[in-house]
Amino acid sequence: MKKFTLIFLSIISFNIYSQLLEEFRGVKLTNVDSQILFTDDNIAAGMDFLASKGINAVLTVVWNGGWTLYPSQVMDSLFGKEIHSDFTGRDPLKRVIIEAHRNGIEVYPWFEYGYAAWYSGGTPPFGGHILQTFPDWASRNYDGSITTENGFDWMQAINPEVQTFMNSLVSEVLQYDLDGIEFSDRIPALPVKGGYDSITVEIYKSEHSGSNPPSSYGDTNWIRWRADKLNLWYYDVRNIIKSVDSNIFVSSSPSVYPWSYEHYLQDAQGWINQGICDHFIPQLYRYSYNEYLTELINACNQVGTTKRDILFPGILMNIGVEGNPGYYVISPSYLLSALQANRDRNVMGEAYFYYEGFRKNNDLLADTLRATFYAEDAIVPLRGGNVWRPKAKIVNETDSAALNFTGNWVLKSRNGFTGKVLENTDTNYSSIEYFFNIENAAYYDVYNYMVTNTSHTQNAVFTIYSETDSQVVIVDESNILVKGWEPIATVYLTEGNHRVVKLDNSQLEYGKSLIADATMLMINRR
């Protein structure tokens, strides 16, 4: 075996990194007016780009247009389709998590659509597939019509069945290895005109000696009662999240207060006071610095000095498509002024709507941030100073000092992790062993970078070594539907230099090729 001088993409030490600056630097990823989620290559390149600019969190949409952006058994069982039709056959959430965590970026699934069921634009038919299937789930106005506000048709967020439905979606994303969940300006929320559906009315009557709700939707007590019901749901869903992992942050991104309370029953002040949200990310989406500053001051007053550390204002970086009405990109001067105003008030971070703004004008805004406020890398706050998502360890097929070779391997130019792969077609036994230096004892997910072709073997034999035993995993390299980083095992490793992976040709079919590319270890927080 060769003497080892280990070569990795990143060598992580919690002790060293614990002294890093602590700032929240979040970016929203959406499927509207953006292409980042539409291919795995786009996601990988996007996460590489954001990491290079000092971003440490992404809030990626998982619920939009009344469909999930991950394969959902709940949606399939209720509506006969498991994922948004634009993403059939893929799992954008899985890919974002892999590529973001590879770069040390935290991931927060974003329930953007919230309790909205459909966007009708105010034109019949209303409700879309959700309310057509479950009409009792609809929120209704006093006249009995479906509650439609700002073009969105709404479910009734106080209806226990609707709450159970939303809880089931939250529980599904909790099966992924994620870092937080982001609830936006439509969750928990209900347009103030809504609440007159029969189910909500009966709940109200049961608590008010049989009396009907006030006919005026703006009645102060009626607003308070409905907002309290939403708060109860939020408290319950927080408990669902924390029961899975207390380290998963609950992030709230409501519209500005008190407008959000008066129009959408979003009691953000209650969420802060009751400790429901771990991150408070109000949408301070204003088109001028002076307007932003006004809302920033209001938000600072809202959290006070004792909870200033949970405040990370939402900044509107970009909206719309160039050339279309309503298109907007923030100016560098406004952006820098906003961040200076944040830091002047001990606000240590912000979240941006949305990714495409970073790429406008040849990455001008991203480069501006990297050259100024984000010149130094930062870790996400409220993690006790720990690096919660250390960058992945990668041993590439050309990192010969970290490998042990047996047999005949030929370097080929292919679309591998760095543009090369090793190929084996030998009838004699051949293998490659991958060694990793582990600084922190933990569970690690083991990934292989898949380069597939119909001429490749269906029987790539991987042996994965843990502390006490090993397991054999057979990987099909001929499946052209699979490419890029794919998990093959999870193992517990202690500190030290370890052989973790061996790939061999013991089951190679005649006339087929065995391909070796990079392998990767990432901490599994589950």
XYZ file of C-alpha atoms in Angstrom:
526
model
C 0.000 0.000 0.000
C 1.187 3.503 -0.727
C 2.191 5.904 1.999
C -0.779 8.236 2.512
C -0.830 11.963 2.106
C -4.600 12.335 2.067
C -6.117 14.674 -0.472
C -9.639 15.970 0.130
C -11.931 18.670 -1.139
C -12.178 19.942 2.425
C -10.601 18.994 5.729
C -12.939 20.022 8.528
C -12.091 20.669 12.160
C -14.882 21.727 14.465
C -12.381 23.167 16.917
C -10.890 25.469 14.297
C -14.164 26.414 12.712
C -15.919 27.129 16.008
C -14.348 30.596 15.976
C -15.950 31.582 12.678
C -18.211 34.586 12.322
C -21.867 33.749 13.027
C -24.325 35.195 10.491
C -27.394 33.814 8.771
C -27.028 34.208 4.988
C -30.050 32.600 3.394
C -31.221 32.437 -0.205
C -34.645 31.297 -1.388
C -34.809 28.803 -4.259
C -38.055 28.818 -6.214
C -39.520 27.156 -9.278
C -41.061 30.411 -10.521
C -38.992 32.636 -12.848
C -35.951 30.515 -12.030
C -34.329 27.423 -13.540
C -32.131 26.302 -10.662
C -34.411 23.456 -9.533
C -35.163 22.084 -12.977
C -32.009 20.000 -13.489
C -29.616 18.279 -11.108
C -26.706 19.976 -12.867
C -28.273 23.384 -12.213
C -28.658 22.549 -8.536
C -25.062 21.351 -8.202
C -23.672 24.402 -9.985
C -25.947 26.704 -7.985
C -24.799 25.333 -4.634
C -21.153 25.599 -5.692
C -21.786 29.196 -6.682
C -23.600 30.195 -3.495
C -20.948 28.601 -1.305
C -18.258 30.526 -3.168
C -20.093 33.763 -2.289
C -20.357 33.042 1.425
C -23.980 31.830 1.572
C -24.640 29.303 4.347
C -28.369 28.480 4.044
C -30.888 27.858 1.292
C -34.654 27.923 1.689
C -35.880 25.672 -1.080
C -39.518 25.516 -2.124
C -41.264 22.188 -1.529
C -44.930 23.228 -1.731
C -46.128 25.401 -4.610
C -49.101 25.452 -6.981
C -50.892 22.951 -4.773
C -48.233 20.290 -5.412
C -45.073 19.133 -3.678
C -41.592 19.458 -5.157
C -40.562 16.132 -3.678
C -42.187 12.711 -4.247
C -45.094 12.658 -1.784
C -47.024 9.550 -0.852
C -49.612 11.807 0.775
C -50.288 13.711 -2.450
C -50.297 10.518 -4.491
C -52.841 8.874 -2.185
C -55.151 11.895 -2.103
C -54.791 13.370 -5.588
C -53.184 10.675 -7.729
C -49.962 12.560 -8.409
C -46.919 12.483 -6.162
C -45.061 15.557 -7.385
C -45.469 18.770 -9.363
C -45.665 17.768 -13.032
C -42.586 19.851 -13.889
C -40.502 17.505 -11.720
C -41.906 14.074 -12.536
C -39.275 11.387 -12.075
C -36.997 13.616 -10.005
C -36.588 14.687 -6.384
C -35.362 18.293 -6.310
C -35.382 18.367 -2.507
C -33.095 15.347 -2.258
C -30.708 16.853 -4.794
C -30.629 20.263 -3.077
C -29.858 18.594 0.245
C -26.997 16.567 -1.245
C -25.382 19.438 -3.138
C -25.946 22.040 -0.420
C -24.618 19.835 2.375
C -21.660 18.915 0.176
C -20.814 22.618 0.252
C -21.534 23.094 3.963
C -24.831 24.909 3.315
C -27.858 24.296 5.545
C -31.194 23.398 3.911
C -34.666 24.606 4.938
C -37.639 23.198 2.973
C -39.926 26.161 2.287
C -43.714 25.713 2.346
C -44.295 28.696 0.091
C -47.923 28.019 -0.856
C -48.924 27.483 2.742
C -52.675 27.158 3.229
C -53.448 28.419 -0.257
C -54.990 25.688 -2.404
C -54.773 27.182 -5.859
C -54.116 30.352 -7.817
C -57.271 31.160 -9.796
C -56.451 34.828 -10.224
C -59.966 35.520 -8.983
C -61.547 33.927 -12.056
C -63.708 30.767 -11.815
C -63.374 27.869 -11.449
C -62.006 28.213 -7.936
C -60.132 25.799 -5.708
C -58.103 23.668 -8.111
C -57.576 19.962 -7.532
C -57.473 20.250 -3.729
C -60.810 21.949 -3.141
C -62.478 20.114 -6.007
C -61.546 16.849 -4.283
C -62.280 18.104 -0.757
C -64.808 20.952 -0.951
C -65.210 20.930 2.847
C -61.585 22.038 3.108
C -62.378 25.431 1.580
C -62.349 28.631 3.562
C -65.506 30.603 2.880
C -66.533 34.215 3.134
C -69.715 35.353 4.883
C -71.661 35.042 1.617
C -70.561 31.409 1.227
C -68.069 31.979 -1.595
C -64.595 30.457 -1.498
C -62.141 32.829 0.145
C -59.935 34.252 -2.600
C -57.336 36.870 -1.789
C -54.670 38.299 -4.064
C -55.663 35.684 -6.645
C -55.193 32.701 -4.302
C -58.024 30.365 -3.297
C -57.677 29.278 0.306
C -58.067 26.170 2.374
C -59.452 26.666 5.858
C -56.437 26.524 8.142
C -58.648 26.062 11.226
C -60.282 22.909 9.810
C -58.759 19.898 11.669
C -58.659 17.844 8.452
C -56.726 20.568 6.653
C -54.314 20.867 9.559
C -53.784 17.093 9.511
C -53.090 17.274 5.771
C -50.499 19.996 6.248
C -48.948 18.155 9.191
C -48.599 15.061 7.007
C -46.617 17.037 4.416
C -44.374 18.463 7.123
C -43.846 14.953 8.501
C -42.838 13.734 5.050
C -40.064 16.293 4.606
C -38.852 15.470 8.109
C -37.789 12.102 6.702
C -34.956 13.953 4.925
C -31.739 14.989 6.674
C -32.517 18.697 6.868
C -31.663 21.665 9.064
C -34.879 23.638 9.397
C -38.326 24.206 7.920
C -39.443 27.591 6.613
C -43.060 28.732 6.871
C -43.944 31.746 4.786
C -46.549 34.487 4.482
C -49.339 32.000 3.752
C -48.677 29.624 6.650
C -50.071 29.780 9.175
C -52.407 32.301 7.637
C -56.011 32.955 6.629
C -57.385 35.977 4.804
C -59.367 38.034 7.298
C -62.524 37.650 5.183
C -62.469 33.885 5.661
C -63.703 31.687 8.459
C -67.393 31.290 7.660
C -67.245 27.694 6.434
C -69.524 25.313 8.326
C -66.712 23.503 10.157
C -65.094 26.650 11.525
C -68.489 28.058 12.444
C -69.324 24.926 14.418
C -66.000 25.085 16.266
C -66.675 28.716 17.111
C -70.219 27.982 18.281
C -69.017 25.152 20.499
C -66.805 27.640 22.331
C -69.341 30.508 22.444
C -72.517 28.980 23.856
C -73.938 28.295 20.416
C -73.507 31.853 19.077
C -72.489 32.383 15.456
C -69.313 34.303 14.582
C -69.730 38.049 14.015
C -70.926 38.929 10.531
C -68.193 41.546 10.330
C -64.927 39.788 9.442
C -63.031 42.721 10.964
C -64.508 42.282 14.423
C -61.598 42.507 16.877
C -62.543 39.472 18.954
C -63.322 37.408 15.854
C -59.868 38.232 14.445
C -58.263 37.301 17.746
C -60.108 33.973 18.002
C -59.067 32.885 14.497
C -55.475 34.040 14.977
C -55.284 32.081 18.224
C -56.416 28.935 16.386
C -53.612 29.430 13.875
C -51.154 29.920 16.722
C -52.280 26.640 18.258
C -51.573 24.842 14.988
C -48.170 26.476 14.749
C -47.324 25.405 18.283
C -48.417 21.847 17.481
C -46.445 21.621 14.238
C -43.394 22.973 16.058
C -43.754 20.069 18.477
C -43.944 17.639 15.538
C -40.708 19.043 14.153
C -38.867 19.132 17.474
C -39.958 15.596 18.338
C -37.966 14.423 15.316
C -34.914 16.562 16.077
C -34.696 19.499 18.452
C -31.906 20.943 16.277
C -34.240 21.519 13.311
C -35.033 25.233 13.240
C -38.590 26.512 12.791
C -38.297 29.579 10.573
C -41.090 32.090 9.997
C -41.220 34.502 7.083
C -44.481 36.473 7.419
C -45.470 39.736 5.828
C -44.739 42.850 7.871
C -46.542 43.312 11.167
C -49.228 44.448 12.035
C -50.425 44.384 8.411
C -49.979 40.594 8.377
C -52.174 40.228 11.462
C -54.878 42.574 10.262
C -55.139 41.043 6.771
C -53.962 37.420 7.124
C -54.341 36.728 10.871
C -50.593 36.113 11.154
C -49.819 36.808 14.791
C -46.064 37.107 14.366
C -45.782 38.914 17.686
C -47.353 35.921 19.388
C -44.983 33.543 17.624
C -42.027 35.544 18.924
C -43.368 35.923 22.455
C -44.334 32.240 22.731
C -41.026 31.040 21.292
C -42.706 29.239 18.387
C -40.228 30.432 15.767
C -36.472 29.946 16.065
C -35.806 32.263 13.133
C -37.883 35.369 12.437
C -37.475 36.366 8.774
C -40.073 39.098 8.088
C -40.521 39.961 4.434
C -39.141 43.501 4.397
C -39.610 43.505 0.635
C -39.372 47.204 -0.159
C -38.163 48.935 -3.300
C -36.209 51.722 -1.624
C -33.749 51.886 1.226
C -35.788 54.383 3.255
C -38.820 52.111 3.118
C -36.661 49.155 4.115
C -35.177 51.065 7.037
C -38.632 51.923 8.359
C -39.675 48.274 8.326
C -36.336 47.171 9.793
C -36.800 49.479 12.759
C -40.321 48.120 13.254
C -39.022 44.542 13.129
C -36.277 45.342 15.645
C -38.870 46.816 17.983
C -40.988 43.723 17.484
C -38.308 41.302 18.674
C -36.841 43.709 21.223
C -33.311 43.430 22.496
C -33.672 40.010 24.138
C -34.610 38.229 20.902
C -32.605 40.281 18.411
C -30.562 37.155 17.697
C -33.495 35.422 15.932
C -34.156 38.325 13.519
C -32.922 37.870 9.941
C -34.836 40.268 7.663
C -36.035 39.203 4.244
C -34.584 41.354 1.459
C -36.126 41.579 -2.011
C -33.177 41.096 -4.334
C -35.021 40.299 -7.563
C -38.515 39.677 -8.838
C -39.914 38.859 -12.250
C -38.331 38.391 -15.649
C -36.311 41.070 -17.401
C -38.397 42.884 -19.990
C -41.707 42.049 -18.299
C -43.810 44.446 -16.213
C -42.859 44.448 -12.548
C -39.284 43.310 -13.133
C -36.942 44.497 -10.386
C -33.357 43.998 -9.252
C -32.013 45.720 -6.155
C -29.172 48.173 -6.682
C -25.772 47.460 -5.110
C -25.935 50.697 -3.124
C -29.348 49.850 -1.653
C -28.175 46.314 -0.851
C -25.063 47.486 0.974
C -27.006 50.152 2.854
C -29.547 47.570 3.993
C -26.845 45.254 5.328
C -25.111 48.124 7.087
C -28.415 49.079 8.705
C -28.818 45.473 9.847
C -25.362 45.266 11.391
C -25.722 48.692 13.030
C -28.670 47.204 14.935
C -26.942 43.930 15.809
C -28.991 42.052 13.229
C -26.604 39.293 12.222
C -27.985 38.014 8.968
C -30.636 38.185 6.291
C -32.481 36.041 3.739
C -32.869 36.950 0.076
C -35.727 36.526 -2.324
C -34.368 34.979 -4.446
C -31.495 33.071 -6.127
C -31.733 34.605 -9.599
C -30.877 38.041 -8.242
C -27.426 36.749 -7.378
C -26.814 35.898 -11.031
C -28.087 39.103 -12.619
C -25.646 41.432 -14.381
C -22.851 38.855 -14.431
C -23.198 38.020 -10.733
C -22.799 41.667 -9.738
C -24.753 41.484 -6.476
C -23.154 38.212 -5.396
C -19.686 39.573 -6.105
C -20.541 42.782 -4.259
C -21.535 40.836 -1.150
C -18.442 38.630 -1.311
C -16.192 41.672 -1.587
C -17.806 43.456 1.361
C -20.059 42.037 4.084
C -19.524 38.400 3.114
C -15.764 38.584 2.607
C -15.364 36.257 5.585
C -17.162 32.906 5.711
C -19.749 32.512 8.456
C -21.586 29.730 10.236
C -25.321 29.766 10.928
C -26.051 31.352 14.335
C -27.818 29.692 17.268
C -25.891 26.447 16.801
C -23.788 26.937 19.913
C -20.859 28.063 17.788
C -20.653 24.650 16.129
C -20.224 23.889 12.456
C -23.534 22.101 12.012
C -22.935 21.242 8.347
C -19.228 20.724 7.719
C -18.301 20.510 4.074
C -18.112 17.028 2.645
C -14.939 15.002 2.435
C -14.269 13.858 -1.116
C -11.627 11.480 -2.446
C -11.455 11.687 -6.213
C -10.395 8.829 -8.471
C -7.191 10.717 -9.287
C -6.237 11.353 -5.636
C -3.796 8.473 -5.822
C -2.213 9.136 -2.427
C -5.605 8.450 -0.778
C -6.233 5.300 -2.806
C -4.945 1.743 -2.953
C -5.080 0.134 -6.398
C -5.176 -3.519 -7.446
C -5.289 -4.564 -11.098
C -5.552 -2.549 -14.284
C -7.376 0.792 -14.266
C -7.343 3.242 -17.189
C -7.964 6.968 -16.807
C -10.681 8.163 -19.201
C -12.155 11.551 -20.074
C -15.802 11.258 -19.078
C -18.423 13.445 -17.470
C -17.297 12.553 -13.967
C -17.126 14.729 -10.869
C -14.038 16.509 -12.196
C -14.163 15.346 -15.806
C -12.269 12.074 -15.470
C -13.066 8.509 -14.433
C -11.185 5.244 -14.072
C -12.337 2.315 -16.202
C -11.743 -1.380 -15.687
C -12.547 -4.166 -18.150
C -10.089 -6.700 -16.753
C -10.951 -10.368 -16.323
C -8.448 -10.543 -13.468
C -9.425 -9.245 -10.035
C -9.178 -5.451 -9.695
C -10.135 -3.119 -6.887
C -9.773 0.403 -5.540
C -9.799 1.243 -1.830
C -10.694 4.774 -0.666
C -9.219 6.131 2.572
C -10.529 9.055 4.638
C -9.136 10.944 7.600
C -11.930 11.373 10.175
C -11.598 14.214 12.687
C -14.953 13.735 14.408
C -16.696 10.523 15.418
C -20.154 10.502 13.815
C -22.507 8.777 11.431
C -21.539 9.496 7.840
C -23.436 8.996 4.611
C -21.269 7.406 1.930
C -21.855 8.619 -1.632
C -20.583 7.474 -4.996
C -20.452 9.786 -7.993
C -22.400 7.925 -10.672
C -21.273 8.041 -14.296
C -23.712 5.755 -16.093
C -23.989 4.217 -19.532
C -25.692 1.150 -20.960
C -22.224 -0.300 -21.634
C -21.367 -0.185 -17.939
C -21.802 -2.997 -15.453
C -24.965 -3.691 -13.528
C -22.867 -5.189 -10.737
C -20.368 -2.710 -9.341
C -19.416 -4.249 -5.991
C -18.913 -1.719 -3.202
C -17.752 -2.844 0.224
C -18.397 -0.220 2.916
C -16.389 -0.490 6.131
C -17.613 0.828 9.483
C -15.866 0.636 12.851
C -16.764 -2.973 13.518
C -17.994 -4.603 10.326
C -18.600 -4.191 6.606
C -21.447 -4.386 4.152
C -21.581 -5.123 0.434
C -23.696 -2.929 -1.844
C -24.255 -3.734 -5.522
C -24.631 -0.628 -7.688
C -26.036 -0.586 -11.228
C -23.813 1.630 -13.371
C -25.854 0.956 -16.514
C -28.963 2.890 -15.418
C -28.775 6.105 -17.429
C -31.550 7.685 -15.331
C -29.138 7.916 -12.398
C -26.162 10.248 -12.334
C -24.218 12.413 -9.948
C -23.919 11.837 -6.214
C -25.947 8.889 -4.956
C -25.970 7.528 -1.393
C -24.887 3.922 -0.999
C -24.588 3.440 2.780
C -24.464 5.057 6.212
C -21.674 4.129 8.612
C -20.388 5.148 12.024
C -16.730 6.179 12.014
C -14.422 7.278 14.812
C -11.463 9.614 14.592
C -8.484 8.462 12.605
C -7.416 7.278 9.188
C -9.887 4.730 7.797
C -10.418 2.570 4.781
C -14.089 3.311 4.126
C -14.867 2.103 0.596
C -13.640 -0.649 -1.701
C -14.850 -1.041 -5.298
C -14.052 -4.271 -7.135
C -14.800 -6.099 -10.389
C -15.646 -9.492 -8.867
C -19.070 -9.505 -10.559
C -18.163 -7.685 -13.785
C -20.038 -9.077 -16.793
C -18.209 -9.990 -19.992
C -17.938 -7.037 -22.383
C -18.951 -4.480 -19.749
C -16.987 -1.694 -18.045
C -16.612 -0.937 -14.354
C -16.318 2.786 -13.656
C -14.646 4.319 -10.602
C -15.118 7.987 -9.791
C -15.135 10.088 -6.615
C -16.527 8.955 -3.281
C -17.796 11.292 -0.593
C -18.544 11.316 3.140
C -21.057 13.689 4.697
C -22.198 13.839 8.301
C -25.688 12.429 8.788
C -27.481 14.543 11.400
C -30.402 12.128 11.637
